[in-house]
Amino acid sequence: DIFAFLSYKKQPNTEDENKIKTREIHSSDSTLEKKLISAGLVNIQSVIPEIQVELKYSTTDNFLHADVYGDLTNAYLQPDVVQKLKTAYSILQQNHPDLTFIIYDAVRPLSIQYKMWEILDLPPGQKEKYLSNPKNGSIHNYGAAIDMSLAEKNGKPFAHVNATIFVSRSTQKSIIIGRKGEKIKQLGTNARKE
């Protein structure tokens, strides 16, 4: 199993980070992309070309049902976060060479976070369950977080389920997930059989 936790702590540029910054970055003529590059962010695929990118917020295939990124199609992160992702990718290749990562979201400028906040039509107090309040910011805003999953190298997404279950009392959790998560484990096992 591979688990990757990516965090961001600003440090002086290393030789590797400087190499990343000087690599050719294939980007569109997007004004947003130009701003991301000038801010020192790195196009993930310029470092790890095998990674697939499918930015969900550049389409309407997301929980907002809105394209908030416009013509942005490349995923950008802080240089040190890209290095950590590269390490995780190397480990994945050693253990599962038939798989790759697929990136669904990376840097999310604060202006986009505000746009998303306005679009999300939920009562006060409910929005925070789904989206970070732009007044508080998010590590996505700094290019230090990514939403990603596994995919087969042929482009077929790896089957995955993402669910958020809210219960009114913590004692109700075991009713939903079972003792030590047994019901959830069984659900996964059954899904793989299909």
XYZ file of N, CA and C in Angstrom:
582
model
N 0.838 -1.181 0.000
C 0.000 0.000 0.000
C 0.879 1.238 0.000
N 0.415 2.269 -0.676
C 1.161 3.514 -0.747
C 0.298 4.623 -0.175
N 0.865 5.345 0.743
C 0.190 6.497 1.326
C 1.120 7.681 1.164
N 0.628 8.779 0.669
C 1.456 9.963 0.497
C 0.773 11.133 1.192
N 1.503 11.800 2.045
C 1.014 13.016 2.676
C 1.904 14.136 2.198
N 1.339 15.079 1.498
C 2.121 16.155 0.944
C 1.830 17.425 1.727
N 2.872 18.068 2.205
C 2.705 19.315 2.930
C 3.654 20.344 2.354
N 3.449 21.589 2.721
C 4.254 22.659 2.179
C 4.861 23.470 3.299
N 6.155 23.643 3.215
C 6.873 24.506 4.137
C 7.878 25.256 3.289
N 7.791 26.565 3.249
C 8.669 27.349 2.392
C 10.101 27.236 2.875
N 10.962 26.797 1.972
C 12.378 26.664 2.266
C 13.148 27.272 1.109
N 14.428 27.565 1.315
C 15.229 28.086 0.200
C 15.240 27.083 -0.947
N 15.372 27.587 -2.154
C 15.397 26.714 -3.323
C 16.577 25.763 -3.260
N 16.326 24.524 -3.589
C 17.396 23.536 -3.689
C 17.810 23.458 -5.148
N 18.886 22.768 -5.410
C 19.344 22.603 -6.782
C 18.285 21.918 -7.626
N 17.608 20.891 -7.060
C 16.559 20.183 -7.801
C 15.399 21.105 -8.140
N 15.006 21.957 -7.182
C 13.897 22.875 -7.438
C 14.259 23.857 -8.538
N 15.515 24.331 -8.546
C 15.932 25.243 -9.597
C 15.899 24.560 -10.954
N 16.255 23.269 -11.004
C 16.189 22.519 -12.259
C 14.745 22.429 -12.740
N 13.831 22.195 -11.798
C 12.415 22.097 -12.164
C 11.942 23.410 -12.769
N 12.314 24.511 -12.155
C 11.840 25.806 -12.629
C 12.345 26.120 -14.029
N 13.509 25.590 -14.397
C 14.064 25.908 -15.696
C 13.584 24.965 -16.800
N 12.882 23.884 -16.436
C 12.361 22.975 -17.465
C 11.287 23.678 -18.280
N 11.166 23.235 -19.506
C 10.129 23.778 -20.366
C 8.764 23.360 -19.822
N 7.890 24.319 -19.731
C 6.545 24.040 -19.239
C 5.580 24.246 -20.396
N 4.850 23.202 -20.722
C 3.861 23.300 -21.792
C 2.569 23.832 -21.192
N 2.204 25.001 -21.605
C 0.981 25.584 -21.064
C 0.197 26.250 -22.177
N -1.030 26.529 -21.872
C -1.851 27.239 -22.844
C -1.550 28.729 -22.703
N -2.255 29.540 -23.414
C -2.069 30.984 -23.324
C -2.884 31.577 -22.187
N -3.293 30.745 -21.271
C -4.128 31.173 -20.167
C -3.430 32.234 -19.311
N -4.133 33.315 -19.047
C -3.622 34.351 -18.155
C -3.407 33.777 -16.768
N -4.310 32.925 -16.323
C -4.173 32.292 -15.014
C -2.897 31.453 -14.964
N -2.651 30.671 -16.005
C -1.436 29.845 -16.021
C -0.185 30.702 -15.969
N -0.181 31.792 -16.676
C 0.984 32.689 -16.667
C 1.232 33.227 -15.261
N 0.158 33.538 -14.548
C 0.288 34.026 -13.171
C 0.832 32.925 -12.254
N 0.377 31.694 -12.456
C 0.846 30.576 -11.636
C 2.341 30.333 -11.854
N 2.753 30.395 -13.103
C 4.163 30.197 -13.436
C 5.005 31.327 -12.849
N 4.534 32.564 -12.992
C 5.307 33.693 -12.455
C 5.374 33.667 -10.929
N 4.426 32.976 -10.297
C 4.450 32.831 -8.837
C 5.388 31.707 -8.396
N 6.015 31.039 -9.365
C 6.980 29.996 -9.027
C 6.392 28.599 -8.939
N 5.130 28.443 -9.329
C 4.526 27.116 -9.301
C 4.975 26.307 -10.516
N 4.891 25.000 -10.383
C 5.420 24.087 -11.393
C 4.300 23.244 -11.982
N 4.299 23.123 -13.299
C 3.381 22.228 -13.998
C 3.820 20.802 -13.670
N 2.972 20.038 -13.005
C 3.319 18.688 -12.555
C 3.830 17.827 -13.708
N 3.180 17.918 -14.849
C 3.557 17.061 -15.976
C 4.891 17.451 -16.603
N 5.428 18.624 -16.276
C 6.769 18.964 -16.767
C 7.835 18.192 -15.999
N 7.471 17.674 -14.831
C 8.394 16.894 -14.006
C 8.075 15.409 -14.077
N 6.786 15.080 -14.090
C 6.338 13.686 -14.137
C 5.337 13.564 -15.290
N 5.837 13.438 -16.535
C 4.945 13.437 -17.692
C 3.942 12.287 -17.711
N 4.246 11.195 -17.015
C 3.365 10.020 -17.032
C 2.098 10.211 -16.199
N 2.085 11.203 -15.348
C 0.898 11.459 -14.528
C -0.212 12.023 -15.414
N -1.415 11.545 -15.183
C -2.567 12.048 -15.928
C -3.186 13.225 -15.174
N -3.700 14.183 -15.904
C -4.343 15.344 -15.302
C -5.733 15.495 -15.905
N -6.709 15.579 -15.038
C -8.097 15.796 -15.439
C -8.708 16.745 -14.406
N -8.425 18.020 -14.557
C -8.899 18.997 -13.579
C -10.422 19.063 -13.599
N -11.018 18.615 -12.527
C -12.482 18.539 -12.456
C -13.138 19.910 -12.477
N -12.435 20.922 -11.968
C -13.033 22.261 -11.946
C -12.808 23.010 -13.254
N -12.209 22.352 -14.263
C -12.145 22.880 -15.626
C -13.257 22.281 -16.473
N -14.144 21.557 -15.806
C -15.301 20.949 -16.464
C -16.516 21.191 -15.562
N -17.643 20.687 -15.978
C -18.832 20.745 -15.124
C -19.027 19.428 -14.365
N -18.078 18.507 -14.530
C -18.134 17.213 -13.849
C -17.515 17.333 -12.455
N -18.204 18.080 -11.591
C -17.753 18.274 -10.211
C -18.973 18.585 -9.349
N -18.786 18.658 -8.068
C -19.938 18.818 -7.172
C -20.629 20.166 -7.309
N -19.988 21.143 -7.937
C -20.619 22.442 -8.184
C -21.395 22.462 -9.495
N -21.095 21.498 -10.368
C -21.652 21.447 -11.726
C -21.337 22.731 -12.483
N -20.113 23.264 -12.258
C -19.695 24.509 -12.895
C -18.211 24.437 -13.247
N -17.882 24.999 -14.411
C -16.486 25.135 -14.829
C -15.978 26.449 -14.258
N -15.155 26.359 -13.211
C -14.646 27.578 -12.573
C -13.202 27.883 -12.968
N -12.515 26.954 -13.637
C -11.122 27.174 -14.033
C -10.980 27.680 -15.466
N -12.050 27.634 -16.232
C -11.957 28.105 -17.608
C -11.011 27.258 -18.425
N -10.029 27.912 -19.069
C -9.131 27.179 -19.969
C -7.910 26.570 -19.276
N -7.869 26.584 -17.951
C -6.765 25.949 -17.229
C -6.911 24.434 -17.322
N -5.919 23.781 -17.887
C -5.969 22.319 -18.020
C -4.742 21.632 -17.421
N -3.761 22.412 -17.000
C -2.559 21.856 -16.380
C -2.618 22.025 -14.873
N -2.000 21.099 -14.158
C -2.002 21.114 -12.694
C -0.683 21.684 -12.186
N -0.764 22.659 -11.288
C 0.420 23.334 -10.760
C 0.511 23.162 -9.247
N 1.759 23.013 -8.772
C 2.036 22.901 -7.337
C 3.335 23.628 -7.009
N 3.591 23.798 -5.715
C 4.874 24.318 -5.256
C 5.969 23.327 -5.651
N 7.172 23.807 -5.954
C 8.254 22.912 -6.383
C 8.553 21.783 -5.402
N 8.576 22.063 -4.106
C 8.904 20.991 -3.154
C 7.784 19.963 -3.045
N 6.566 20.379 -3.276
C 5.449 19.436 -3.259
C 5.527 18.531 -4.493
N 5.925 19.101 -5.620
C 6.105 18.295 -6.827
C 7.199 17.246 -6.596
N 8.256 17.622 -5.898
C 9.325 16.650 -5.599
C 8.800 15.501 -4.739
N 7.951 15.818 -3.765
C 7.368 14.764 -2.920
C 6.442 13.870 -3.732
N 5.698 14.484 -4.629
C 4.831 13.708 -5.511
C 5.663 12.804 -6.425
N 6.787 13.309 -6.896
C 7.679 12.519 -7.743
C 8.205 11.294 -6.980
N 8.533 11.496 -5.718
C 8.982 10.379 -4.877
C 7.870 9.346 -4.722
N 6.658 9.819 -4.435
C 5.518 8.905 -4.297
C 5.272 8.159 -5.608
N 5.418 8.860 -6.731
C 5.219 8.225 -8.031
C 6.269 7.136 -8.271
N 7.501 7.395 -7.885
C 8.574 6.393 -8.035
C 8.257 5.133 -7.232
N 7.752 5.321 -6.027
C 7.371 4.180 -5.185
C 6.220 3.415 -5.832
N 5.252 4.156 -6.362
C 4.137 3.501 -7.056
C 4.658 2.663 -8.215
N 5.585 3.194 -8.992
C 6.104 2.471 -10.147
C 6.870 1.221 -9.741
N 7.568 1.270 -8.617
C 8.298 0.096 -8.138
C 7.342 -1.024 -7.753
N 6.198 -0.667 -7.205
C 5.246 -1.654 -6.706
C 4.122 -1.997 -7.676
N 3.716 -1.037 -8.488
C 2.597 -1.229 -9.420
C 2.894 -0.478 -10.720
N 3.781 -1.005 -11.559
C 4.175 -0.286 -12.773
C 3.050 -0.086 -13.785
N 1.942 -0.776 -13.606
C 0.805 -0.635 -14.509
C -0.109 0.525 -14.120
N 0.186 1.177 -12.980
C -0.665 2.266 -12.492
C 0.054 3.604 -12.567
N -0.724 4.649 -12.529
C -0.211 6.007 -12.465
C -1.130 6.811 -11.553
N -0.789 8.055 -11.321
C -1.664 8.959 -10.577
C -2.496 9.749 -11.575
N -3.706 10.077 -11.168
C -4.526 11.011 -11.935
C -4.851 12.172 -11.003
N -4.570 13.373 -11.464
C -4.752 14.588 -10.666
C -6.089 15.218 -11.039
N -6.911 15.433 -10.034
C -8.212 16.067 -10.249
C -8.215 17.539 -9.851
N -7.313 17.926 -8.952
C -7.208 19.333 -8.560
C -5.836 19.556 -7.945
N -5.307 20.737 -8.148
C -4.011 21.093 -7.567
C -4.152 22.510 -7.015
N -3.299 23.436 -7.477
C -3.441 24.795 -6.955
C -4.825 25.327 -7.310
N -5.398 26.040 -6.375
C -6.706 26.666 -6.585
C -6.588 28.107 -6.105
N -6.406 29.049 -7.029
C -6.246 30.439 -6.609
C -7.411 30.904 -5.728
N -7.086 31.808 -4.828
C -8.088 32.305 -3.885
C -9.280 32.919 -4.614
N -9.039 33.570 -5.752
C -10.150 34.149 -6.516
C -11.126 33.063 -6.965
N -10.606 31.892 -7.306
C -11.455 30.759 -7.703
C -12.193 30.220 -6.483
N -11.500 30.185 -5.334
C -12.129 29.715 -4.093
C -13.354 30.585 -3.769
N -13.215 31.901 -3.949
C -14.350 32.806 -3.726
C -15.475 32.513 -4.720
N -15.114 32.281 -5.972
C -16.114 31.972 -6.997
C -16.873 30.696 -6.624
N -16.126 29.673 -6.179
C -16.745 28.408 -5.782
C -17.681 28.622 -4.592
N -17.245 29.442 -3.641
C -18.040 29.737 -2.448
C -19.372 30.371 -2.830
N -19.334 31.278 -3.814
C -20.567 31.935 -4.276
C -21.497 30.961 -4.997
N -20.936 30.068 -5.769
C -21.730 29.118 -6.549
C -22.402 28.075 -5.656
N -21.693 27.648 -4.607
C -22.208 26.582 -3.740
C -23.464 27.061 -3.024
N -24.582 26.499 -3.397
C -25.888 26.942 -2.908
C -26.325 26.086 -1.714
N -25.801 26.453 -0.557
C -26.153 25.763 0.683
C -26.426 26.794 1.764
N -27.214 26.421 2.770
C -27.494 27.365 3.858
C -26.238 27.663 4.675
N -26.234 28.793 5.382
C -25.092 29.139 6.240
C -24.759 27.988 7.195
N -23.464 27.772 7.371
C -23.022 26.704 8.255
C -22.881 25.360 7.567
N -23.455 25.215 6.385
C -23.364 23.948 5.647
C -22.234 23.943 4.615
N -21.922 25.114 4.070
C -20.898 25.192 3.018
C -19.549 24.640 3.477
N -19.190 24.925 4.730
C -17.886 24.519 5.250
C -17.697 23.000 5.263
N -18.791 22.253 5.200
C -18.694 20.797 5.158
C -18.142 20.321 3.814
N -18.249 21.160 2.791
C -17.869 20.770 1.449
C -16.732 21.590 0.859
N -16.530 22.784 1.392
C -15.569 23.705 0.797
C -15.009 24.617 1.882
N -13.723 24.840 1.834
C -13.090 25.739 2.795
C -13.548 27.176 2.528
N -13.897 27.876 3.585
C -14.302 29.269 3.457
C -13.117 30.075 2.929
N -13.306 30.819 1.835
C -12.176 31.560 1.272
C -11.612 32.600 2.234
N -12.388 33.048 3.187
C -11.865 33.991 4.188
C -10.773 33.339 5.030
N -10.850 32.017 5.192
C -9.853 31.269 5.959
C -8.729 30.743 5.074
N -9.003 30.631 3.795
C -8.015 30.084 2.880
C -7.922 28.574 2.991
N -7.090 28.016 2.156
C -6.903 26.578 2.077
C -5.494 26.329 1.560
N -4.910 25.184 1.894
C -3.579 24.918 1.352
C -3.624 24.695 -0.162
N -4.818 24.446 -0.700
C -4.972 24.406 -2.161
C -4.606 25.764 -2.756
N -4.928 26.837 -2.042
C -4.680 28.183 -2.553
C -3.195 28.480 -2.740
N -2.348 27.720 -2.092
C -0.906 27.952 -2.164
C -0.172 26.883 -2.973
N -0.911 26.007 -3.623
C -0.277 24.964 -4.427
C 0.391 23.907 -3.575
N -0.206 23.641 -2.406
C 0.394 22.687 -1.478
C -0.537 21.509 -1.200
N -1.580 21.339 -2.003
C -2.509 20.221 -1.828
C -2.976 19.758 -3.203
N -3.236 18.468 -3.295
C -3.769 17.932 -4.539
C -4.878 16.942 -4.233
N -5.818 16.865 -5.151
C -6.836 15.821 -5.125
C -6.416 14.851 -6.222
N -6.194 13.612 -5.841
C -5.717 12.657 -6.833
C -6.204 11.259 -6.516
N -6.047 10.392 -7.479
C -6.411 9.004 -7.311
C -5.448 8.176 -8.156
N -5.704 6.895 -8.211
C -4.929 5.997 -9.058
C -5.674 5.761 -10.366
N -4.919 5.513 -11.414
C -5.512 5.167 -12.708
C -4.600 4.163 -13.380
N -5.181 3.386 -14.263
C -4.366 2.498 -15.076
C -3.679 3.362 -16.130
N -2.529 2.941 -16.569
C -1.778 3.748 -17.534
C -2.504 3.890 -18.866
N -3.451 2.987 -19.146
C -4.222 3.088 -20.381
C -5.310 4.167 -20.285
N -5.374 4.848 -19.157
C -6.324 5.939 -18.992
C -7.570 5.578 -18.226
N -7.782 4.295 -17.979
C -8.978 3.867 -17.255
C -8.813 4.185 -15.765
N -9.721 4.984 -15.210
C -9.616 5.299 -13.778
C -9.762 4.047 -12.924
N -9.013 4.006 -11.878
C -9.096 2.948 -10.896
C -10.409 3.147 -10.155
N -11.181 2.097 -9.961
C -12.465 2.231 -9.267
C -12.227 2.729 -7.847
N -12.941 3.766 -7.464
C -12.836 4.270 -6.100
C -14.159 4.892 -5.686
N -14.372 4.931 -4.408
C -15.587 5.510 -3.852
C -15.168 6.537 -2.819
N -15.768 7.699 -2.898
C -15.514 8.743 -1.919
C -16.859 9.090 -1.295
N -16.962 8.913 -0.003
C -18.243 9.187 0.669
C -17.992 9.909 1.983
N -18.856 10.845 2.274
C -18.833 11.522 3.565
C -20.138 11.181 4.254
N -20.047 10.590 5.417
C -21.231 10.179 6.160
C -21.288 10.997 7.440
N -22.396 11.698 7.629
C -22.571 12.493 8.828
C -23.526 11.770 9.763
N -23.175 11.692 11.029
C -24.046 11.105 12.039
C -24.240 12.143 13.139
N -25.381 12.062 13.810
C -25.649 13.061 14.841
C -24.947 12.749 16.163
N -24.636 11.483 16.404
C -23.919 11.110 17.632
C -22.784 10.169 17.260
N -21.655 10.303 17.933
C -20.501 9.461 17.599
C -20.793 7.977 17.827
N -21.726 7.668 18.690
C -22.062 6.258 18.935
C -22.748 5.619 17.729
N -23.237 6.449 16.810
C -23.898 5.931 15.616
C -22.899 5.501 14.536
N -21.634 5.883 14.683
C -20.637 5.535 13.661
C -20.534 4.033 13.452
N -20.521 3.280 14.548
C -20.358 1.834 14.401
C -21.552 1.198 13.700
N -22.710 1.820 13.782
C -23.891 1.309 13.073
C -23.650 1.388 11.566
N -23.002 2.463 11.143
C -22.765 2.691 9.717
C -21.555 1.905 9.213
N -20.430 2.005 9.922
C -19.194 1.409 9.405
C -18.862 0.044 9.991
N -19.564 -0.340 11.029
C -19.289 -1.635 11.662
C -18.147 -1.537 12.649
N -18.013 -2.592 13.432
C -16.937 -2.626 14.427
C -15.593 -2.643 13.701
N -14.730 -1.708 14.023
C -13.412 -1.560 13.393
C -13.522 -1.460 11.866
N -14.606 -0.869 11.377
C -14.772 -0.660 9.945
C -15.119 -1.896 9.151
N -15.617 -2.948 9.820
C -15.893 -4.216 9.137
C -16.893 -4.068 7.993
N -17.947 -3.254 8.179
C -18.953 -3.091 7.112
C -18.356 -2.388 5.891
N -17.507 -1.409 6.146
C -16.872 -0.701 5.035
C -15.919 -1.638 4.290
N -15.148 -2.425 5.022
C -14.238 -3.389 4.394
C -15.023 -4.379 3.535
N -16.144 -4.846 4.043
C -16.968 -5.806 3.309
C -17.545 -5.162 2.058
N -17.948 -3.907 2.173
C -18.459 -3.180 1.022
C -17.406 -3.124 -0.076
N -16.159 -2.812 0.295
C -15.061 -2.780 -0.672
C -14.802 -4.126 -1.306
N -14.820 -5.176 -0.477
C -14.601 -6.533 -0.993
C -15.689 -6.908 -1.992
N -16.934 -6.633 -1.654
C -18.052 -6.940 -2.551
C -17.972 -6.154 -3.842
N -17.556 -4.891 -3.756
C -17.466 -4.057 -4.949
C -16.394 -4.583 -5.902
N -15.282 -5.073 -5.359
C -14.220 -5.610 -6.203
C -14.644 -6.899 -6.897
N -15.546 -7.657 -6.286
C -16.030 -8.893 -6.902
C -16.837 -8.579 -8.160
N -17.562 -7.471 -8.139
C -18.382 -7.086 -9.281
C -17.496 -6.561 -10.357
